[in-house]
Short mmCIF file of C-alpha atoms in Angstrom, two decimals:
data_model
loop_
_atom_site.label_atom_id
_atom_site.label_comp_id
_atom_site.label_asym_id
_atom_site.label_seq_id
_atom_site.Cartn_x
_atom_site.Cartn_y
_atom_site.Cartn_z
CA MET A 1 -65.49 46.20 -76.62
CA PRO A 2 -68.70 44.46 -77.78
CA ILE A 3 -71.03 46.54 -79.94
CA LYS A 4 -74.61 46.12 -81.12
CA MET A 5 -75.67 45.63 -84.72
CA LYS A 6 -76.87 49.23 -85.07
CA GLU A 7 -73.49 50.60 -83.98
CA LEU A 8 -71.62 48.15 -86.18
CA MET A 9 -73.70 49.26 -89.17
CA ALA A 10 -72.95 52.92 -88.44
CA LEU A 11 -69.20 52.45 -87.92
CA SER A 12 -68.69 50.16 -90.91
CA GLU A 13 -71.24 51.81 -93.22
CA GLU A 14 -72.57 48.37 -94.14
CA SER A 15 -76.16 47.13 -94.16
CA LYS A 16 -77.58 44.62 -91.70
CA SER A 17 -78.16 42.08 -94.47
CA THR A 18 -74.52 42.35 -95.61
CA ILE A 19 -73.21 41.87 -92.08
CA LEU A 20 -75.43 38.84 -91.51
CA TYR A 21 -74.32 37.40 -94.85
CA TYR A 22 -70.64 37.78 -93.91
CA VAL A 23 -71.30 36.04 -90.59
CA LYS A 24 -72.99 33.19 -92.46
CA GLU A 25 -70.02 32.93 -94.86
CA GLY A 26 -67.54 32.86 -91.97
CA LEU A 27 -65.94 36.22 -92.79
CA LEU A 28 -67.16 37.69 -89.50
CA PRO A 29 -67.20 35.91 -86.13
CA GLU A 30 -70.53 34.90 -84.65
CA PRO A 31 -71.90 37.50 -82.21
CA SER A 32 -72.30 36.70 -78.54
CA LYS A 33 -75.87 36.44 -77.25
CA PRO A 34 -75.97 37.43 -73.57
CA LYS A 35 -79.76 37.88 -73.69
CA PRO A 36 -82.59 36.89 -76.03
CA ASN A 37 -82.65 39.20 -79.08
CA VAL A 38 -79.38 40.85 -77.99
CA HIS A 39 -76.46 40.20 -80.35
CA LEU A 40 -73.08 41.72 -79.52
CA TYR A 41 -70.26 41.88 -82.05
CA ASP A 42 -66.57 42.23 -81.32
CA ASP A 43 -65.37 45.72 -82.26
CA THR A 44 -62.72 44.21 -84.57
CA CYS A 45 -65.64 43.44 -86.91
CA VAL A 46 -65.49 47.09 -87.96
CA GLN A 47 -61.92 46.63 -89.23
CA ILE A 48 -62.80 43.35 -90.92
CA LEU A 49 -65.71 44.97 -92.77
CA LYS A 50 -63.54 47.90 -93.85
CA PHE A 51 -60.88 45.51 -95.11
CA ILE A 52 -63.43 43.47 -97.07
CA LYS A 53 -64.82 46.63 -98.65
CA TYR A 54 -61.32 47.83 -99.53
CA LEU A 55 -60.48 44.56 -101.29
CA GLN A 56 -63.76 44.66 -103.20
CA HIS A 57 -63.64 48.30 -104.30
CA ASN A 58 -59.92 48.64 -105.04
CA PHE A 59 -59.00 45.17 -106.30
CA SER A 60 -62.37 43.75 -107.42
CA TYR A 61 -62.02 40.71 -105.18
CA SER A 62 -65.09 38.48 -104.99
CA ILE A 63 -66.45 37.20 -101.67
CA SER A 64 -65.16 33.70 -102.45
CA GLU A 65 -61.67 35.12 -103.11
CA ILE A 66 -61.75 37.13 -99.88
CA LYS A 67 -62.92 34.07 -97.99
CA HIS A 68 -59.98 32.13 -99.40
CA ILE A 69 -57.60 34.89 -98.26
CA PHE A 70 -59.07 34.79 -94.75
CA ASP A 71 -58.91 30.99 -94.63
CA SER A 72 -55.29 30.92 -95.82
CA ASN A 73 -53.86 33.74 -93.70
CA HIS A 74 -53.90 35.00 -90.14
CA PHE A 75 -54.78 38.66 -89.62
CA ASP A 76 -54.47 40.45 -86.30
CA PHE A 77 -57.28 42.99 -86.51
CA ASP A 78 -56.41 44.23 -83.01
CA ASP A 79 -53.03 45.54 -84.22
CA SER A 80 -53.72 48.12 -86.91
CA PHE A 81 -50.22 48.58 -88.29
CA GLU A 82 -49.40 44.87 -88.19
CA MET A 83 -52.71 44.27 -89.93
CA MET A 84 -51.80 46.71 -92.68
CA VAL A 85 -48.37 45.13 -93.21
CA ARG A 86 -49.87 41.63 -93.32
CA SER A 87 -52.53 42.81 -95.77
CA LEU A 88 -49.89 44.31 -98.04
CA GLU A 89 -48.02 41.02 -98.08
CA VAL A 90 -51.16 39.15 -99.14
CA ILE A 91 -52.20 41.68 -101.79
CA SER A 92 -48.70 42.00 -103.27
CA GLY A 93 -48.68 38.27 -103.92
CA GLY A 94 -51.54 38.49 -106.41
CA ARG A 95 -55.10 37.20 -106.30
CA ASP A 96 -54.54 33.78 -107.88
CA ASN A 97 -51.50 32.83 -105.86
CA LEU A 98 -50.05 29.36 -105.88
CA TRP A 99 -47.46 28.45 -103.26
CA TYR A 100 -44.33 26.38 -103.77
CA SER A 101 -41.79 24.76 -101.51
CA LYS A 102 -38.16 25.71 -102.08
CA GLU A 103 -37.48 22.39 -103.79
CA THR A 104 -40.40 22.78 -106.22
CA PHE A 105 -39.56 26.43 -106.80
CA LEU A 106 -35.98 25.59 -107.79
CA LYS A 107 -37.15 22.84 -110.16
CA LEU A 108 -39.66 25.11 -111.89
CA LEU A 109 -36.97 27.71 -112.51
CA SER A 110 -34.15 25.27 -113.25
CA ILE A 111 -31.81 27.18 -110.95
CA ASP A 112 -29.67 26.08 -108.02
CA GLU A 113 -30.00 27.09 -104.39
CA VAL A 114 -26.93 29.34 -104.58
CA THR A 115 -28.57 31.45 -107.31
CA LEU A 116 -31.81 31.69 -105.37
CA GLN A 117 -29.96 32.71 -102.23
CA SER A 118 -28.10 35.41 -104.16
CA TYR A 119 -31.44 36.87 -105.33
CA GLN A 120 -32.61 36.97 -101.72
CA ASP A 121 -29.35 38.37 -100.33
CA LYS A 122 -29.49 41.22 -102.85
CA GLY A 123 -33.09 42.01 -101.87
CA TYR A 124 -34.57 41.15 -105.27
CA LEU A 125 -36.80 38.33 -104.03
CA PHE A 126 -38.20 37.12 -100.71
CA GLU A 127 -39.13 33.79 -99.18
CA ARG A 128 -42.45 34.18 -97.38
CA SER A 129 -43.95 32.35 -94.43
CA LYS A 130 -45.67 29.85 -96.76
CA GLY A 131 -42.72 29.48 -99.13
CA TYR A 132 -42.62 31.05 -102.58
CA SER A 133 -45.70 32.35 -104.38
CA SER A 134 -46.61 32.84 -108.03
CA LYS A 135 -45.36 36.41 -107.68
CA GLU A 136 -41.90 35.22 -106.60
CA LEU A 137 -41.92 32.82 -109.56
CA GLU A 138 -42.65 35.72 -111.90
CA ILE A 139 -39.89 37.85 -110.33
CA ALA A 140 -37.35 35.02 -110.50
CA GLU A 141 -38.12 34.47 -114.19
CA ILE A 142 -37.50 38.17 -114.85
CA LEU A 143 -34.20 37.95 -112.97
CA GLY A 144 -33.30 34.94 -115.10
CA ARG A 145 -33.84 36.95 -118.28
CA VAL A 146 -31.70 39.75 -116.88
CA GLY A 147 -28.92 37.23 -116.30
CA ASP A 148 -29.31 35.61 -119.72
CA LEU A 149 -28.82 38.97 -121.42
CA GLY A 150 -25.87 39.84 -119.21
CA LEU A 151 -27.45 43.11 -118.10
CA ASP A 152 -26.00 45.21 -115.31
CA CYS A 153 -28.10 44.96 -112.14
CA CYS A 154 -27.40 48.55 -111.06
CA LEU A 155 -31.04 49.50 -111.71
CA LEU A 156 -32.28 46.66 -109.49
CA ASP A 157 -29.80 47.64 -106.79
CA THR A 158 -31.11 51.21 -106.98
CA TYR A 159 -34.68 49.91 -106.59
CA VAL A 160 -33.65 47.98 -103.48
CA SER A 161 -31.76 50.91 -101.97
CA TYR A 162 -34.65 53.32 -102.47
CA ALA A 163 -37.15 50.71 -101.27
CA LYS A 164 -35.30 50.25 -97.97
CA ASP A 165 -35.17 53.99 -97.32
CA LEU A 166 -38.80 54.40 -98.33
CA ALA A 167 -39.87 51.49 -96.11
CA LYS A 168 -38.36 53.20 -93.07
CA SER A 169 -40.32 56.38 -93.80
CA GLU A 170 -43.53 54.42 -94.43
CA ASN A 171 -43.08 52.55 -91.17
CA GLU A 172 -42.63 55.77 -89.21
CA VAL A 173 -45.55 57.52 -90.89
CA GLY A 174 -47.77 54.46 -90.61
CA SER A 175 -47.07 53.93 -86.93
CA ALA A 176 -47.77 57.59 -86.17
CA LEU A 177 -50.89 57.65 -88.34
CA LEU A 178 -52.51 54.65 -86.68
CA LYS A 179 -51.43 55.30 -83.10
CA ASN A 180 -54.08 56.38 -80.60
CA ASN A 181 -56.55 57.79 -83.09
CA GLU A 182 -59.66 55.75 -82.43
CA GLU A 183 -62.13 58.38 -83.64
CA SER A 184 -60.69 58.60 -87.15
CA HIS A 185 -59.10 55.15 -87.16
CA ASN A 186 -60.89 53.80 -90.24
CA THR A 187 -60.19 56.92 -92.29
CA ARG A 188 -56.50 56.83 -91.37
CA TYR A 189 -56.25 53.11 -92.06
CA LYS A 190 -57.69 53.53 -95.56
CA LEU A 191 -55.49 56.56 -96.21
CA LEU A 192 -52.36 54.59 -95.36
CA PHE A 193 -53.43 51.79 -97.70
CA ASP A 194 -54.11 54.30 -100.48
CA LEU A 195 -50.74 55.98 -100.00
CA VAL A 196 -48.79 52.72 -100.17
CA LEU A 197 -50.81 50.80 -102.77
CA THR A 198 -52.05 53.58 -105.05
CA MET A 199 -50.12 56.80 -104.57
CA LYS A 200 -46.62 55.29 -104.42
CA PRO A 201 -46.70 53.29 -107.69
CA TYR A 202 -48.52 56.16 -109.43
CA ILE A 203 -45.82 58.70 -108.52
CA PHE A 204 -42.97 56.35 -109.43
CA ASN A 205 -44.46 55.27 -112.76
CA MET A 206 -45.56 58.75 -113.83
CA HIS A 207 -42.10 60.16 -113.13
CA THR A 208 -40.70 57.42 -115.37
CA VAL A 209 -43.17 58.41 -118.11
CA GLU A 210 -42.34 62.10 -117.77
CA ALA A 211 -38.60 61.40 -117.83
CA HIS A 212 -38.98 59.44 -121.08
CA LYS A 213 -41.06 62.25 -122.59
CA ALA A 214 -38.43 64.82 -121.65
CA HIS A 215 -35.69 62.64 -123.12
CA ASN A 216 -37.59 62.17 -126.39
CA ASN A 217 -38.42 65.86 -126.66
CA LYS A 218 -34.78 66.74 -126.13
CA GLY A 219 -33.79 64.31 -128.89
CA ASN A 220 -36.39 65.71 -131.30
CA LYS A 221 -35.25 69.29 -130.69
CA HIS A 222 -31.65 68.27 -131.32
CA GLU A 223 -32.60 66.63 -134.65
CA LYS A 224 -34.53 69.72 -135.78
CA SER A 225 -31.57 71.96 -135.00
CA LEU A 226 -29.30 69.95 -137.32
#
């Protein structure tokens, strides 16, 4: 549904000058002009503006970096949950992503296709729509070091198992959270992002820290008792 500038400003909490600047930079579509001095914006502009603000405030992305993301990826701002999933894929790749074909990726890592396929089959690494990114290169190098040291992959398998179960729950919660809630849509959208991108790693990492503290304290108490 087309909306006027005043309504777009209110819904997105952005200034008129910012909105016009984003239109000029190609981050927002040009408004339709059914009458002189009447500019109507597509209502998806609200979601686009919220997404831009989220990238700026939470990941310190510059406008040029956001523009590059928009130019390099397709986002369906009409489908809220699909939009969130696509956004997560982009963000998880890192801000300075380079993309590699499978052939180049294998050469950079000096591994064969069988090894790469085994990483993917085990759920340690993923081939994306554009190939393999800098993030996949980093992950594959870590996996190579694990193999060089002959370490057991049980921890990685546990990560994958928990991740699959967690993904199912996130999908269910996300779908319910974003379904038919137009009035509080933006608030719910941001909350889901915060849960997945901020809350989840915080809880996991802090539990690791606390477990190490408990282990060390137990060891210290044992030494004092001797």
